[in-house]
Amino acid sequence: MSSTVFKRLNSTSALKKTALYDLHVSLGATMVPFAGYSMPVLYKGQSHIESHLWTRNNAGLFDVSHMLQSRLTGPYATKLLHNVTPTDFVNLPTGTGSLTVLLNESGGVVDDTIVTKESDTQYYIVTNAGCIDRDTEFITNEVSKLGKDCQWEVIPDRALLALQGPKAQQVLQGLVVKNDNLNELYFGQRREFTLDDSVGTKIGVARGGYTGEDGFEISIENPKATEFAEKLLDNGITKPIGLAARDSLRLEAGMCLYGHELNESITPVEAGLSWVISKSRRDIETVDDRFNGYGKIIDQLKNKTHEFIRIAFKYKEKGPAARHGAKIFLEDGETEVGEVTSGSAAPSLNNINIGQGYINRKFNKKGKTVMVQVRKRLYPVELVKMPLVPTHYHR
């Protein structure tokens, strides 16, 4: 696992707990502080590699209840989103979600987020746990600046579970009523389903996740979360999976982690996320309709004025994983050209070490060999295309 992502402490007394905390403990989870919560990093009887590969081949259940679920409503909700993101939400179909980024006035990424359009005046939003305070401050200020009919509210008392892997649909389909066909829910879509229980519990189901595999992110009221999780695990197909495998799975899938690949000084163009900038929003004449940082971002997009770009790499020989902050050099070992942001072994690739980072754009060429520095020693790595492992989304 990435030592820069998880930090073990002797006491977790000051940490928040999700609705599934007691279940994690009963399953023998090793709990660690993460984004202000006590979260499972690994479960008894499973190694990191076993957890990772189980998710790639079966179904893995992740507790992501530490993520912030919120809702934006009102006649000017879309206008607010168009101020703070580069994505077109007018033309986004109802019931569909999109990855996007919240932008500060300089075009830097405040957070990456999934925004789902529930109607022309209502959006469901999931943002990162580690950014809750900053996101709250940012969105509240932007709503205030807008000064029009738009409200943003945190959705309280709901757990969020991620069921990921090629057998995820098989597992979840057995728990919902017969008329709810998960096969008709495609990647990026979200809608309400009904559990086949005594009271017909309603759950919000989004098709997607953070692993590159098929799967779902499921929102359920806290009092029902533990019973639901136990049913998801009661089949021999699903295993509980912790943060260690979540990190290596997303690295193989070429996905960003906020605070590593993304921060408020990095633009979506530099982060290799130009695709979140909708084509319909790249030539906006009216200043009031432009998103935050429009001038800088569009200049980078059209004129390639940015100096650095996000890259992925894999080791060419054995060596310790390069972690956040490790320097990247040219093959001469003297010319510094970038910096590592994340690194880990890749269980799906025979445990070869992989990573992400930023490199001077003029040296960004797939197949190029550069050097990463780990404890004063240099190791050759190859720049590779993302994702490093093929994705399997249900489209």
Coordinates of C-alpha atoms in Angstrom, one line a residue:
M1 CA 0.0 0.0 0.0
S2 CA 1.0 3.6 -0.4
S3 CA 2.6 4.8 2.9
T4 CA 1.7 8.4 2.0
V5 CA -2.0 7.6 1.9
F6 CA -2.5 5.8 5.1
K7 CA -1.0 6.6 8.5
R8 CA -1.3 4.3 11.5
L9 CA -2.0 5.8 14.9
N10 CA -2.1 4.2 18.3
S11 CA -5.5 5.8 19.2
T12 CA -8.6 6.3 17.1
S13 CA -10.7 7.9 19.8
A14 CA -10.9 11.2 18.1
L15 CA -11.9 9.8 14.8
K16 CA -15.3 9.6 13.2
K17 CA -16.9 6.2 12.6
T18 CA -19.0 5.1 9.7
A19 CA -22.2 3.1 10.2
L20 CA -20.3 0.0 9.3
Y21 CA -17.5 0.5 11.9
D22 CA -18.7 -2.4 14.2
L23 CA -19.0 -4.7 11.2
H24 CA -15.4 -3.9 10.1
V25 CA -14.1 -4.7 13.6
S26 CA -16.1 -8.0 13.7
L27 CA -14.6 -9.0 10.4
G28 CA -11.1 -8.5 11.8
A29 CA -10.3 -5.3 9.9
T30 CA -7.1 -3.4 10.6
M31 CA -8.5 0.1 11.2
V32 CA -6.4 3.2 10.3
P33 CA -7.1 7.0 10.4
F34 CA -8.1 8.2 6.9
A35 CA -9.6 11.6 6.2
G36 CA -10.8 12.0 9.8
Y37 CA -12.4 8.6 10.0
S38 CA -11.4 5.2 11.3
M39 CA -11.4 3.1 8.1
P40 CA -10.4 -0.5 7.3
V41 CA -7.2 -0.8 5.4
L42 CA -7.0 -4.7 5.4
Y43 CA -9.1 -7.6 6.7
K44 CA -7.9 -10.6 8.7
G45 CA -7.1 -13.6 6.5
Q46 CA -6.5 -11.5 3.4
S47 CA -3.3 -10.0 2.1
H48 CA -3.3 -6.8 0.1
I49 CA -2.5 -8.8 -3.1
E50 CA -5.3 -11.3 -2.4
S51 CA -7.8 -8.5 -1.7
H52 CA -6.8 -6.7 -4.9
L53 CA -7.1 -9.8 -7.1
W54 CA -10.3 -10.9 -5.6
T55 CA -11.9 -7.6 -6.6
R56 CA -10.5 -8.0 -10.2
N57 CA -12.0 -11.5 -10.5
N58 CA -15.1 -11.6 -8.2
A59 CA -16.8 -8.9 -6.1
G60 CA -15.2 -6.6 -3.5
L61 CA -17.2 -4.5 -1.0
F62 CA -15.7 -1.2 0.1
D63 CA -17.1 1.1 2.8
V64 CA -16.9 4.6 1.3
S65 CA -19.3 6.2 3.7
H66 CA -16.7 8.8 4.6
M67 CA -17.3 10.5 1.3
L68 CA -19.6 13.5 1.3
Q69 CA -23.0 13.1 -0.2
S70 CA -24.8 16.4 -0.9
R71 CA -27.5 17.8 -3.1
L72 CA -27.7 21.1 -5.1
T73 CA -31.2 22.4 -5.9
G74 CA -33.0 25.4 -7.3
P75 CA -33.6 27.2 -10.6
Y76 CA -30.0 28.3 -10.7
A77 CA -28.4 25.0 -9.7
T78 CA -27.1 24.4 -13.2
K79 CA -25.8 28.0 -13.4
L80 CA -23.8 27.4 -10.2
L81 CA -22.3 24.2 -11.6
H82 CA -21.4 26.0 -14.8
N83 CA -19.5 28.6 -12.7
V84 CA -17.4 26.1 -10.8
T85 CA -17.0 23.2 -13.3
P86 CA -16.0 23.0 -17.0
T87 CA -18.7 20.4 -17.7
D88 CA -21.9 20.9 -19.6
F89 CA -24.8 19.9 -17.3
V90 CA -27.5 21.4 -19.5
N91 CA -27.1 18.6 -22.1
L92 CA -26.4 15.9 -19.6
P93 CA -29.3 13.4 -19.6
T94 CA -31.4 13.1 -16.5
G95 CA -30.3 10.2 -14.3
T96 CA -26.7 10.4 -15.6
G97 CA -23.6 11.3 -13.6
S98 CA -20.3 12.8 -14.8
L99 CA -16.9 13.0 -13.3
T100 CA -15.9 16.7 -13.1
V101 CA -13.7 19.1 -11.1
L102 CA -14.5 22.0 -8.8
L103 CA -12.3 24.9 -10.0
N104 CA -11.0 27.9 -8.1
E105 CA -10.6 31.3 -9.7
S106 CA -7.2 30.4 -11.0
G107 CA -8.4 27.1 -12.6
G108 CA -6.9 24.9 -9.9
V109 CA -8.8 21.8 -8.8
V110 CA -10.5 22.3 -5.4
D111 CA -11.8 18.7 -5.6
D112 CA -12.8 16.0 -8.1
T113 CA -16.4 14.9 -7.9
I114 CA -19.2 12.9 -9.4
V115 CA -22.3 15.0 -10.2
T116 CA -25.5 13.3 -11.1
K117 CA -28.4 15.2 -12.8
E118 CA -31.7 14.2 -11.1
S119 CA -33.6 17.0 -12.8
D120 CA -33.0 20.4 -14.4
T121 CA -33.1 21.9 -11.0
Q122 CA -31.5 19.1 -8.8
Y123 CA -28.2 17.4 -8.6
Y124 CA -26.7 14.7 -6.4
I125 CA -23.0 15.2 -5.6
V126 CA -20.3 13.0 -4.1
T127 CA -17.1 14.6 -3.1
N128 CA -13.9 13.5 -1.3
A129 CA -13.8 12.9 2.4
G130 CA -10.4 14.6 2.8
C131 CA -11.8 17.8 1.2
I132 CA -15.1 18.1 3.2
D133 CA -14.1 21.3 5.0
R134 CA -12.7 23.0 1.9
D135 CA -15.5 21.8 -0.3
T136 CA -18.1 23.1 2.2
E137 CA -16.4 26.5 2.4
F138 CA -15.9 26.7 -1.4
I139 CA -19.5 25.7 -2.5
T140 CA -21.1 27.8 0.2
N141 CA -19.1 30.9 -1.0
E142 CA -19.9 30.2 -4.6
V143 CA -23.6 29.9 -3.8
S144 CA -23.4 33.2 -1.9
K145 CA -21.6 34.9 -4.8
L146 CA -24.2 33.7 -7.2
G147 CA -26.9 35.5 -5.2
K148 CA -29.8 33.6 -6.9
D149 CA -32.1 30.8 -6.1
C150 CA -29.8 27.9 -5.4
Q151 CA -29.3 25.8 -2.3
W152 CA -26.6 23.3 -1.4
E153 CA -27.2 20.8 1.5
V154 CA -25.3 17.9 2.9
I155 CA -27.4 14.6 2.8
P156 CA -27.2 13.3 6.4
D157 CA -27.3 9.8 7.9
R158 CA -26.6 7.8 4.7
A159 CA -23.9 5.2 4.2
L160 CA -22.2 4.7 0.8
L161 CA -21.0 1.3 -0.2
A162 CA -19.0 0.4 -3.3
L163 CA -19.5 -3.1 -4.7
Q164 CA -16.9 -3.6 -7.4
G165 CA -15.8 -6.4 -9.7
P166 CA -17.1 -8.6 -12.6
K167 CA -19.6 -10.4 -10.3
A168 CA -21.0 -7.3 -8.7
Q169 CA -24.2 -7.3 -10.7
Q170 CA -24.9 -10.9 -9.9
V171 CA -24.6 -10.2 -6.2
L172 CA -26.7 -7.0 -6.1
Q173 CA -29.3 -8.3 -8.5
G174 CA -30.2 -11.1 -5.9
L175 CA -31.1 -8.5 -3.3
V176 CA -33.4 -6.2 -5.2
V177 CA -37.0 -6.8 -6.3
K178 CA -37.4 -8.8 -9.5
N179 CA -38.7 -5.9 -11.5
D180 CA -35.5 -3.9 -10.9
N181 CA -33.2 -5.0 -13.7
L182 CA -29.6 -3.9 -13.0
N183 CA -28.5 -4.9 -16.5
E184 CA -30.4 -1.9 -17.8
L185 CA -28.4 0.5 -15.6
Y186 CA -25.3 1.5 -17.6
F187 CA -22.0 3.1 -16.6
G188 CA -22.5 6.6 -15.3
Q189 CA -26.2 6.2 -14.7
R190 CA -27.9 6.4 -11.3
R191 CA -31.4 5.7 -10.1
E192 CA -33.4 4.4 -7.2
F193 CA -33.8 0.6 -6.6
T194 CA -35.9 -1.3 -4.1
L195 CA -34.5 -4.0 -1.9
D196 CA -36.4 -7.3 -1.7
D197 CA -36.8 -7.0 2.1
S198 CA -39.9 -6.8 4.4
V199 CA -40.2 -3.0 4.0
G200 CA -39.0 -2.4 0.5
T201 CA -36.0 -0.3 1.5
K202 CA -35.0 2.2 -1.2
I203 CA -31.4 2.5 -2.2
G204 CA -29.7 4.9 -4.6
V205 CA -27.5 3.0 -7.1
A206 CA -24.9 4.5 -9.4
R207 CA -23.1 2.3 -11.9
G208 CA -19.3 3.0 -11.6
G209 CA -16.6 3.1 -9.1
Y210 CA -12.9 3.7 -8.4
T211 CA -11.4 0.4 -9.6
G212 CA -11.8 0.2 -13.4
E213 CA -14.1 -2.8 -12.9
D214 CA -17.8 -2.9 -13.4
G215 CA -19.6 -2.1 -10.1
F216 CA -21.9 0.1 -8.1
E217 CA -21.9 2.8 -5.5
I218 CA -24.9 2.4 -3.3
S219 CA -26.4 5.0 -1.0
I220 CA -28.5 3.6 1.9
E221 CA -29.8 5.0 5.2
N222 CA -27.4 4.4 8.1
P223 CA -29.8 2.2 10.2
K224 CA -30.1 -0.3 7.3
A225 CA -26.4 -0.2 6.2
T226 CA -25.0 -3.0 8.3
E227 CA -27.7 -5.5 7.5
F228 CA -27.4 -4.7 3.8
A229 CA -23.6 -5.1 3.9
E230 CA -24.0 -8.4 5.6
K231 CA -26.3 -9.6 2.9
L232 CA -23.9 -8.4 0.2
L233 CA -21.2 -10.5 1.9
D234 CA -23.3 -13.6 2.5
N235 CA -22.7 -15.5 -0.8
G236 CA -19.1 -16.7 -1.2
I237 CA -18.6 -14.3 -4.0
T238 CA -18.1 -11.0 -2.2
K239 CA -15.3 -10.2 0.3
P240 CA -14.8 -7.0 2.3
I241 CA -11.9 -5.0 0.8
G242 CA -10.0 -2.2 2.5
L243 CA -8.2 1.0 1.5
A244 CA -4.9 -0.7 0.6
A245 CA -6.4 -2.5 -2.4
R246 CA -8.6 0.5 -3.2
D247 CA -5.4 2.5 -3.8
S248 CA -3.6 -0.1 -5.9
L249 CA -6.8 -0.8 -8.0
R250 CA -7.3 2.9 -8.8
L251 CA -3.6 3.3 -9.7
E252 CA -3.8 0.4 -12.2
A253 CA -6.9 2.1 -13.6
G254 CA -5.1 5.4 -14.0
M255 CA -7.3 7.3 -11.6
C256 CA -6.4 10.4 -9.6
L257 CA -6.3 10.7 -5.8
Y258 CA -6.9 14.2 -4.5
G259 CA -3.9 15.5 -2.5
H260 CA -1.6 13.5 -4.8
E261 CA -2.4 13.9 -8.5
L262 CA -4.8 16.8 -7.8
N263 CA -4.6 20.0 -5.8
E264 CA -5.5 23.7 -6.1
S265 CA -2.5 24.6 -8.2
I266 CA -3.1 21.9 -10.8
T267 CA -5.5 22.5 -13.7
P268 CA -7.6 19.7 -15.3
V269 CA -5.5 20.1 -18.5
E270 CA -2.3 19.4 -16.6
A271 CA -3.9 16.5 -14.8
G272 CA -4.8 14.9 -18.1
L273 CA -8.5 15.4 -17.5
S274 CA -9.2 17.6 -20.5
W275 CA -12.1 15.4 -21.4
V276 CA -14.1 16.8 -18.4
I277 CA -14.1 20.1 -20.3
S278 CA -17.1 19.7 -22.5
K279 CA -16.7 20.7 -26.1
S280 CA -19.8 23.0 -25.8
R281 CA -17.9 25.0 -23.1
R282 CA -14.6 25.6 -24.8
D283 CA -15.7 28.7 -26.8
I284 CA -17.8 30.9 -24.5
E285 CA -18.1 34.5 -25.6
T286 CA -20.1 35.8 -22.7
V287 CA -17.8 36.4 -19.7
D288 CA -20.6 35.7 -17.2
D289 CA -21.1 32.2 -18.7
R290 CA -17.5 31.2 -18.3
F291 CA -16.3 28.8 -15.6
N292 CA -13.6 29.7 -13.0
G293 CA -10.1 29.8 -14.5
Y294 CA -11.6 29.8 -18.1
G295 CA -8.8 31.9 -19.7
K296 CA -5.9 29.9 -18.3
I297 CA -7.5 26.5 -18.9
I298 CA -8.6 27.2 -22.5
D299 CA -5.2 28.7 -23.3
Q300 CA -3.5 25.4 -22.0
L301 CA -6.0 23.3 -23.9
K302 CA -5.7 25.1 -27.2
N303 CA -2.1 26.4 -27.2
K304 CA -0.3 23.8 -25.0
T305 CA 1.0 26.5 -22.7
H306 CA 1.3 24.2 -19.6
E307 CA 4.7 23.0 -18.6
F308 CA 3.9 19.8 -16.8
I309 CA 1.5 16.9 -17.5
R310 CA 0.3 13.9 -15.5
I311 CA 1.9 10.6 -16.5
A312 CA 1.9 6.9 -15.5
F313 CA 5.0 4.7 -15.3
K314 CA 6.0 1.1 -14.6
Y315 CA 9.4 -0.1 -13.3
K316 CA 11.7 -1.8 -15.8
E317 CA 13.4 -3.8 -13.0
K318 CA 12.9 -4.7 -9.4
G319 CA 13.1 -2.0 -6.8
P320 CA 11.2 -0.2 -4.0
A321 CA 8.0 1.7 -5.0
A322 CA 8.5 5.4 -5.6
R323 CA 6.3 7.4 -3.3
H324 CA 4.8 10.8 -3.3
G325 CA 7.5 13.5 -3.7
A326 CA 10.1 11.2 -5.3
K327 CA 12.0 13.0 -8.0
I328 CA 12.0 12.0 -11.7
F329 CA 15.2 12.4 -13.8
L330 CA 16.1 11.8 -17.4
E331 CA 18.3 8.8 -18.1
D332 CA 21.4 10.8 -17.4
G333 CA 20.4 10.8 -13.8
E334 CA 21.1 14.5 -13.5
T335 CA 18.4 16.4 -15.3
E336 CA 15.4 16.6 -13.0
V337 CA 12.1 16.7 -15.1
G338 CA 9.3 15.9 -12.7
E339 CA 8.0 14.4 -9.5
V340 CA 6.1 11.2 -8.4
T341 CA 2.7 11.7 -6.9
S342 CA 1.7 8.0 -6.1
G343 CA 3.3 4.6 -6.2
S344 CA 2.5 1.0 -5.4
A345 CA 2.9 -2.5 -6.5
A346 CA 0.4 -3.6 -9.2
P347 CA -0.9 -7.1 -8.3
S348 CA -2.6 -7.4 -11.7
L349 CA 0.8 -6.9 -13.4
N350 CA 2.8 -9.5 -11.5
N351 CA 3.4 -7.1 -8.7
I352 CA 5.6 -4.8 -10.8
N353 CA 5.8 -1.3 -9.2
I354 CA 3.9 1.4 -10.9
G355 CA 3.1 5.0 -10.3
Q356 CA 1.8 8.4 -11.4
G357 CA 3.5 11.7 -11.4
Y358 CA 4.0 15.0 -13.3
I359 CA 6.7 15.4 -15.9
N360 CA 7.9 18.3 -18.1
R361 CA 5.6 18.0 -21.1
K362 CA 8.3 18.0 -23.7
F363 CA 9.6 14.7 -22.3
N364 CA 6.2 13.0 -22.2
K365 CA 6.5 10.2 -24.7
K366 CA 5.0 6.8 -24.2
G367 CA 7.7 4.2 -24.0
K368 CA 10.3 6.7 -22.9
T369 CA 12.7 5.6 -20.1
V370 CA 13.2 8.0 -17.2
M371 CA 14.6 7.5 -13.7
V372 CA 12.9 7.7 -10.3
Q373 CA 14.8 8.4 -7.2
V374 CA 14.2 6.3 -4.1
R375 CA 16.4 6.7 -1.1
K376 CA 19.1 8.3 -3.2
R377 CA 19.2 5.5 -5.7
L378 CA 17.8 5.8 -9.2
Y379 CA 15.6 3.2 -10.9
P380 CA 14.6 3.1 -14.6
V381 CA 10.9 3.3 -15.3
E382 CA 9.0 3.4 -18.6
L383 CA 6.3 6.0 -19.3
V384 CA 3.1 4.1 -20.2
K385 CA -0.5 4.8 -21.3
M386 CA -3.3 4.9 -18.8
P387 CA -5.1 2.8 -17.7
L388 CA -2.4 0.3 -17.1
V389 CA -5.0 -2.5 -16.8
P390 CA -8.0 -2.6 -19.2
T391 CA -11.3 -1.3 -17.7
H392 CA -14.5 -3.3 -17.8
Y393 CA -17.4 -0.8 -17.6
H394 CA -21.0 -1.8 -18.4
R395 CA -21.8 0.5 -21.3

